[in-house]
Amino acid sequence: MPELIVNGKSCRTAREVLLGESLAAAGFPVPQPCGGGGRCGKCRVTARGALSPVTEQERLHLTEDELAGGVRLACQAVVLGDCEVCLSREGEATVQIGGQRQAKAARPAFRVLGAAIDVGTTTLAGRLYAPDGTCLASAGLRNPQSRWGADVISRIQASMEGARDELAASVRGAIVELCGELARRAGADPGQIDGAVIDGNTAMLYLLTGAAPDALSRAPFEADRLFGCELGAKELGLPFAVGARVYLPCCASAFLGADTTAAVLACGLCGSPETRLLADVGTNGEIALWHGGVLLCCSTAAGPAFEGAGLSMGMQGGEGAIDRVFLQGATLRAHVIGGGAPRGVCGSGVVDAMACLLQTGALDETGLLEDDPAPVAGNVSLSQQDVRMVQLAKSAICAGIRTLAQRAGVSLTEVSELLVAGGFGSTLDWSNAGLIGLIPRELAARARSVGNAALDGAAMLLLDVSLRAESEAAAREARTVELSTDPVFAQLYMDGMFF
């Protein structure tokens, strides 16, 4: 078998397999937002040795200088013999692990160590707790399932095509790695973890448990399981303490998962005398509206544009990413995470850049760029195709919010606050988000970030088992608005395409 050397580590690989598959098998999965179709050009690696000739897809995405320097696309290059790969860790995602709600220990679901974990489509975040409610450590990492695609639809399709066991093993391995890191930071042994809560959207829980996701792939898109159950850690292949139990919170529907249920709990949305909105803006935009004693929810496919995938120079919010753009006169200026030259632009930077381009007239209300691509800072720019992807994503989120309000018969002026969960919201400029139509402009002044509310909720369910009945009741009683067949959403979505 050929030798594969990755960042100095030697391992063996099969011959005539894609480099991306070899790297994943060696424990170095490379994100492939397009699912390995060679369409996004994001799975760049530096590789030398016995590899197949450069493909036409690679020539579309890589410059002659990059090709001369050994840059290849992991989803296109085939291993033919011994080769060496260098993987850069620069620009690795900053995972949102902070929240706004301090969980209190009342009736903890563990005796020694407890883990609260949020399995997101893009990243995993976790915290380790003592029985008295002390947070001993927190950490995050990428979701390695990204090699099957940036969105849940790609992963559901991969599961149905035979990769179900691999997908489950991938995310379980990431949970083991995450818990190992949490324990290391706390000076503890992960084998002492005797209770855990793991949330995620409905598809993520299907893929975690190895359940067949066929019901999520076709109309009427009704999940055949909504969780709200405990499993033995051993059933999930998690090397926790003997007898350790893992609670998977209840989902509301096929596209409103346990992460939304946990976030609703953490934000105290239900039971409030005020009308309040909660939105988690990610690959899937989950939105919940509490009004008049009723919880109304919807899910809208925003796509991965705001999480760095799909855009020509998009990246997640790590070192080298532009996360802020502002005007100095008529000139765009940018803040780069970690300083130095920008390598790409993350979601909050994209929103700012679009707002600035609108204000300078370089972008018109239809989304047409005066110059394509439009320079942002350094060598980073936004293309016309990037703008179109953002239009689709921002219109989906804004139309979802407006549709829920209309279905509840409430004016947006009656909404006391808009809570935005997740890493994207933590760095967002609300006025710019309103300016480009990502959120309704009338809510921009009442919007605030609540951090990783899903992880906050998971921690609450870990530290007080009595909250589980309340959380499950909220999920069961939530009214889901199906946007795909809603004429109001369709009209608002088309209107929202304009800036």
XYZ file of C-alpha atoms in Angstrom:
499
model
C 0.000 0.000 0.000
C 1.254 3.517 -0.764
C 2.618 5.685 2.038
C 0.686 8.880 2.787
C 2.524 11.479 4.869
C 0.216 14.161 6.327
C 1.847 17.052 8.189
C 4.783 14.747 8.949
C 2.648 11.805 10.111
C 3.070 8.604 8.104
C 0.190 6.256 7.347
C -0.886 3.802 4.672
C -3.585 4.304 2.081
C -5.240 2.397 -0.695
C -4.194 2.998 -4.277
C -6.472 4.696 -6.829
C -8.750 6.390 -4.305
C -9.494 10.094 -4.054
C -7.047 12.031 -1.916
C -9.956 13.371 0.165
C -10.999 9.814 1.042
C -7.430 8.881 1.961
C -7.106 11.913 4.216
C -10.410 11.161 5.945
C -9.388 7.543 6.537
C -6.122 8.792 8.047
C -7.990 11.051 10.474
C -7.539 14.294 8.532
C -10.934 15.012 6.929
C -10.951 18.010 4.602
C -14.189 20.028 4.366
C -15.876 19.636 0.974
C -18.815 22.094 0.976
C -20.085 20.936 -2.418
C -19.978 17.291 -1.362
C -16.905 16.451 -3.398
C -18.262 17.489 -6.777
C -15.370 19.805 -7.637
C -17.719 22.795 -7.827
C -16.622 24.944 -4.878
C -12.833 24.661 -4.923
C -12.694 24.785 -1.101
C -10.877 21.494 -0.446
C -7.443 22.882 -1.326
C -4.431 20.987 0.007
C -0.743 21.135 -0.845
C 0.273 17.705 -2.121
C 3.206 16.172 -3.946
C 4.016 12.670 -5.108
C 2.239 10.009 -7.125
C -1.063 11.724 -7.863
C -3.316 11.753 -10.911
C -2.959 14.573 -13.460
C -4.654 17.899 -12.756
C -8.311 17.815 -13.819
C -10.287 20.446 -15.690
C -12.267 21.160 -12.501
C -9.029 21.938 -10.702
C -7.920 24.287 -13.472
C -11.189 26.198 -13.057
C -10.464 26.889 -9.372
C -6.666 26.997 -9.077
C -4.244 29.525 -10.540
C -1.130 28.481 -12.414
C 0.969 29.647 -9.440
C -1.092 27.477 -7.074
C -0.776 24.465 -9.342
C 2.960 25.046 -9.661
C 3.152 25.159 -5.865
C 1.504 21.765 -5.513
C -1.998 22.919 -4.579
C -4.655 20.339 -5.453
C -8.344 19.753 -4.773
C -8.740 16.779 -2.431
C -11.978 15.756 -4.150
C -10.284 15.550 -7.557
C -6.738 14.243 -7.052
C -6.391 10.440 -7.020
C -3.666 8.674 -5.040
C -1.542 6.524 -7.367
C 1.401 5.880 -5.031
C 3.443 7.452 -2.238
C 2.598 11.098 -1.621
C 2.947 13.847 0.974
C 0.271 16.342 2.019
C 0.565 19.559 3.983
C -2.632 20.750 5.646
C -2.708 24.315 6.918
C -4.621 25.042 10.132
C -4.668 28.790 9.505
C -8.075 30.341 9.477
C -9.622 27.475 11.430
C -13.104 28.301 12.578
C -13.720 30.081 15.834
C -16.463 27.958 17.364
C -19.157 29.778 19.335
C -19.173 28.171 22.777
C -20.291 31.148 24.852
C -23.875 31.913 25.710
C -26.031 34.275 27.733
C -27.704 31.910 30.187
C -25.954 30.574 33.286
C -27.194 27.044 33.881
C -27.923 26.159 37.512
C -27.504 22.741 39.063
C -30.756 21.461 40.556
C -31.159 17.814 39.620
C -28.072 16.979 37.533
C -28.154 13.965 35.220
C -24.713 12.822 36.379
C -22.678 12.298 39.543
C -19.053 12.886 38.543
C -18.732 14.728 35.207
C -21.384 15.852 32.740
C -20.989 16.965 29.118
C -23.279 19.320 27.196
C -22.692 19.178 23.439
C -24.229 21.030 20.507
C -23.720 19.233 17.196
C -24.024 21.881 14.504
C -23.916 21.347 10.771
C -20.564 23.143 10.580
C -19.086 22.898 14.079
C -19.409 21.098 17.406
C -19.302 22.932 20.734
C -19.177 21.472 24.210
C -18.843 22.191 27.916
C -17.847 19.971 30.825
C -19.597 20.407 34.170
C -19.184 19.401 37.803
C -22.310 18.336 39.750
C -22.489 21.726 41.494
C -22.950 23.431 38.114
C -19.379 24.686 37.735
C -18.297 24.794 34.099
C -14.898 23.113 34.153
C -14.016 23.569 30.476
C -15.392 24.506 27.085
C -14.139 23.738 23.581
C -15.191 23.397 19.963
C -14.113 21.867 16.678
C -15.261 21.420 13.099
C -17.898 18.873 12.197
C -15.924 16.344 10.103
C -19.110 15.410 8.230
C -18.389 18.477 6.088
C -16.477 16.209 3.727
C -19.878 14.928 2.562
C -21.132 18.483 1.943
C -21.760 21.757 3.755
C -25.516 21.259 4.098
C -27.735 18.586 5.649
C -29.338 17.680 2.316
C -25.972 16.562 0.919
C -25.353 14.436 4.005
C -28.831 12.910 3.972
C -28.267 11.971 0.337
C -24.851 10.486 1.174
C -26.420 8.466 3.982
C -29.069 7.088 1.647
C -26.379 6.185 -0.886
C -24.524 3.960 1.560
C -22.459 6.252 3.812
C -24.771 6.038 6.852
C -22.304 4.137 9.055
C -19.415 6.379 7.998
C -21.394 9.531 8.776
C -22.307 8.218 12.227
C -18.735 7.132 12.946
C -17.443 10.519 11.799
C -19.540 12.637 14.164
C -19.184 10.154 17.039
C -15.417 10.320 16.632
C -15.628 14.107 16.770
C -17.649 13.926 20.009
C -15.026 11.610 21.501
C -12.281 14.030 20.423
C -14.203 16.999 21.829
C -14.830 15.290 25.169
C -11.182 14.293 25.337
C -10.174 17.927 24.873
C -12.705 19.088 27.485
C -11.351 16.562 29.969
C -7.754 17.529 29.205
C -8.507 21.192 29.858
C -10.243 20.283 33.117
C -7.465 17.941 34.211
C -9.884 15.025 34.226
C -10.442 11.676 32.501
C -13.158 11.509 29.793
C -13.932 8.040 31.122
C -15.383 9.765 34.209
C -18.187 11.378 32.171
C -21.310 9.640 33.447
C -24.009 11.794 31.850
C -24.385 13.914 28.728
C -26.887 15.933 26.697
C -26.317 16.151 22.951
C -28.488 18.402 20.796
C -28.491 19.258 17.125
C -30.935 19.726 14.292
C -33.145 16.767 13.424
C -30.922 15.569 10.579
C -27.806 15.753 12.774
C -29.453 13.521 15.390
C -30.503 11.037 12.694
C -26.930 10.912 11.402
C -25.498 10.660 14.934
C -27.699 7.718 15.883
C -27.356 6.000 12.506
C -31.098 6.203 11.850
C -32.229 5.988 8.207
C -33.011 9.599 7.169
C -35.244 8.692 4.218
C -38.278 10.405 5.772
C -36.381 13.706 5.792
C -35.573 13.466 2.086
C -39.034 13.429 0.535
C -42.494 14.958 0.874
C -44.284 15.322 3.210
C -40.969 15.654 5.132
C -42.323 14.221 8.375
C -39.703 12.804 10.723
C -40.424 9.253 11.871
C -38.647 9.983 15.146
C -38.350 13.202 17.134
C -36.079 11.925 19.925
C -36.599 13.330 23.447
C -35.039 10.120 24.708
C -32.090 8.664 26.583
C -29.595 6.228 25.124
C -26.696 4.412 26.663
C -23.373 6.041 25.814
C -22.226 2.597 24.731
C -24.976 2.506 22.068
C -23.421 5.608 20.511
C -19.890 4.262 20.753
C -18.913 6.883 23.317
C -16.233 5.693 25.810
C -17.795 7.314 28.870
C -18.198 5.805 32.331
C -19.914 2.429 32.664
C -23.683 2.965 32.586
C -23.423 6.569 31.344
C -26.608 7.862 29.726
C -26.972 10.382 26.911
C -30.116 12.497 26.534
C -31.137 13.674 23.053
C -33.627 16.575 23.419
C -36.948 16.552 21.587
C -37.270 17.954 18.062
C -40.384 19.852 16.957
C -40.421 18.580 13.359
C -38.242 17.335 10.526
C -36.518 20.686 10.128
C -36.903 22.136 13.613
C -34.528 20.204 15.763
C -33.385 19.679 19.302
C -31.037 22.654 18.985
C -34.041 24.957 18.472
C -35.881 23.335 21.385
C -32.832 23.859 23.603
C -32.419 27.476 22.456
C -36.084 28.230 23.164
C -35.603 26.881 26.676
C -32.400 28.839 27.262
C -33.950 32.106 26.100
C -37.045 31.629 28.254
C -39.141 32.273 25.175
C -42.254 30.384 26.268
C -44.266 31.864 29.095
C -43.077 35.398 28.454
C -45.818 38.068 28.592
C -44.149 39.774 25.615
C -44.028 38.919 21.928
C -40.490 37.757 21.138
C -38.604 36.297 18.192
C -35.661 33.909 18.174
C -33.619 33.221 15.040
C -30.620 30.952 14.578
C -28.999 32.067 11.342
C -26.864 29.291 9.889
C -26.956 26.830 7.016
C -30.513 26.177 8.130
C -32.326 29.209 9.518
C -34.586 28.209 12.402
C -37.020 30.883 13.604
C -39.408 30.819 16.564
C -42.068 33.395 17.495
C -43.773 33.478 20.895
C -47.043 35.413 20.826
C -50.244 35.115 22.824
C -49.244 31.884 24.488
C -48.446 30.136 21.197
C -45.018 29.100 19.887
C -44.883 29.375 16.105
C -41.812 27.994 14.310
C -40.380 27.634 10.830
C -37.197 26.535 9.141
C -35.801 28.096 6.013
C -32.912 26.877 3.880
C -30.528 29.818 3.967
C -27.633 27.805 2.597
C -24.012 28.013 3.748
C -23.216 31.528 2.474
C -23.176 33.077 5.962
C -20.973 30.263 7.287
C -18.214 30.866 4.750
C -19.046 28.108 2.277
C -20.100 28.621 -1.306
C -18.658 32.117 -1.711
C -15.621 32.582 -3.927
C -13.487 33.876 -1.032
C -15.719 32.871 1.874
C -14.340 31.276 5.005
C -15.391 30.681 8.582
C -14.611 33.220 11.264
C -11.017 32.311 12.073
C -7.604 33.866 11.679
C -7.266 35.742 8.402
C -11.007 36.279 7.936
C -12.484 39.730 7.378
C -15.203 40.032 10.019
C -15.898 43.778 9.838
C -16.097 46.190 6.914
C -16.765 49.912 7.238
C -16.576 53.071 5.150
C -13.878 55.672 5.484
C -15.187 58.335 3.179
C -16.046 56.371 0.055
C -13.373 53.726 0.682
C -13.996 50.302 2.179
C -11.854 49.439 5.206
C -11.743 46.057 6.908
C -10.888 44.414 10.200
C -9.101 41.071 9.914
C -9.247 38.473 12.680
C -5.732 38.045 14.007
C -4.424 41.001 12.006
C -2.258 40.656 8.921
C -3.352 40.246 5.322
C -6.903 38.982 4.761
C -7.340 35.465 3.397
C -11.106 35.581 2.935
C -14.329 36.931 4.376
C -16.706 35.402 6.929
C -20.463 35.916 7.311
C -20.489 39.148 9.328
C -17.893 40.633 6.968
C -20.032 39.740 3.970
C -23.052 41.537 5.466
C -20.959 44.631 6.209
C -19.351 44.600 2.759
C -22.720 44.375 1.005
C -24.047 47.265 3.089
C -21.001 49.383 2.276
C -21.212 48.600 -1.440
C -24.870 49.625 -1.376
C -24.033 52.923 0.284
C -21.287 53.747 -2.230
C -23.498 52.803 -5.190
C -21.165 49.984 -6.249
C -24.110 47.615 -5.705
C -27.622 48.515 -6.819
C -30.957 47.465 -5.341
C -31.302 44.549 -7.759
C -27.954 43.119 -6.621
C -25.986 44.141 -9.703
C -22.344 44.992 -9.072
C -20.799 47.977 -10.822
C -17.519 46.041 -11.013
C -17.285 42.263 -10.928
C -15.588 41.273 -8.718
C -15.908 44.117 -6.235
C -12.761 44.643 -4.113
C -13.221 44.523 -0.331
C -9.709 44.584 1.162
C -6.307 43.302 0.069
C -6.834 40.520 -2.447
C -10.296 39.699 -1.107
C -13.285 40.518 -3.283
C -16.935 39.602 -3.794
C -18.155 38.332 -7.145
C -21.534 38.744 -8.784
C -22.249 35.098 -8.025
C -21.429 35.747 -4.362
C -23.998 38.553 -4.294
C -26.646 36.272 -5.779
C -25.978 33.625 -3.127
C -26.283 36.221 -0.357
C -29.534 37.485 -1.883
C -31.014 33.992 -1.703
C -29.858 33.484 1.888
C -30.849 36.848 3.336
C -34.221 36.810 1.612
C -34.984 33.356 3.052
C -34.273 34.504 6.626
C -36.120 37.812 6.401
C -39.117 36.290 4.612
C -39.285 33.556 7.251
C -39.462 36.151 10.039
C -42.120 38.184 8.251
C -44.176 35.083 7.394
C -44.273 33.935 11.022
C -45.428 37.390 12.101
C -48.186 37.432 9.481
C -49.342 33.907 10.363
C -49.486 34.908 14.045
C -51.413 38.071 13.150
C -48.836 40.280 14.827
C -47.144 43.444 13.610
C -43.360 43.559 13.852
C -43.762 46.753 15.879
C -45.280 44.551 18.604
C -42.176 42.352 18.827
C -40.262 43.391 21.940
C -36.958 41.850 20.820
C -35.288 39.708 18.191
C -32.823 37.239 19.698
C -30.185 35.958 17.281
C -28.396 32.757 18.265
C -25.178 31.237 16.999
C -21.704 32.443 16.137
C -22.849 34.492 13.160
C -25.075 36.733 15.271
C -22.362 37.427 17.850
C -20.400 39.668 15.463
C -23.214 41.025 13.319
C -23.804 44.738 12.810
C -27.584 44.949 13.212
C -28.002 48.156 11.228
C -26.164 46.631 8.274
C -28.208 43.427 8.611
C -31.344 45.563 8.367
C -29.940 47.624 5.511
C -29.365 44.616 3.225
C -32.628 42.929 4.291
C -31.237 40.017 6.276
C -33.560 40.991 9.126
C -36.551 43.370 8.904
C -35.232 46.919 9.259
C -37.858 47.705 11.900
C -36.301 45.051 14.164
C -32.658 46.142 13.816
C -32.803 48.387 16.907
C -34.341 45.566 18.978
C -31.995 42.778 17.906
C -29.378 41.275 20.200
C -27.089 38.269 20.173
C -27.615 35.413 22.646
C -24.530 33.395 21.687
C -24.781 29.640 21.546
C -28.268 29.371 23.034
C -28.556 25.735 21.929
C -25.514 24.843 24.039
C -26.924 26.883 26.940
C -30.133 24.853 26.697
C -28.236 21.569 26.555
C -26.402 22.581 29.741
C -29.706 23.394 31.462
C -31.114 19.979 30.526
C -27.926 18.354 31.808
C -27.969 20.146 35.165
C -31.693 19.911 35.836
C -33.534 16.845 34.543
C -36.859 18.345 35.649
C -36.603 20.798 32.731
C -36.836 17.973 30.204
C -40.611 17.640 30.522
C -40.996 21.392 29.934
C -38.711 21.264 26.913
C -40.464 18.245 25.405
C -43.873 19.862 25.923
C -42.727 23.006 24.116
C -41.490 20.906 21.172
C -44.743 18.911 20.972
C -46.978 21.978 21.231
C -45.014 24.160 18.796
C -46.905 24.955 15.616
C -44.741 24.535 12.550
C -45.347 26.741 9.525
C -44.362 24.885 6.356
C -42.752 27.596 4.245
C -42.265 25.513 1.093
C -46.020 25.556 0.409
C -46.836 28.936 1.955
C -47.909 31.569 -0.634
C -47.177 34.406 1.799
C -43.582 33.219 2.178
C -43.211 32.816 -1.585
C -44.208 36.445 -2.194
C -42.121 37.816 0.664
C -39.159 35.768 -0.523
C -39.323 37.286 -4.005
C -39.735 40.787 -2.575
C -36.804 40.217 -0.237
C -34.411 39.531 -3.090
C -34.012 43.257 -3.558
C -31.650 45.297 -1.398
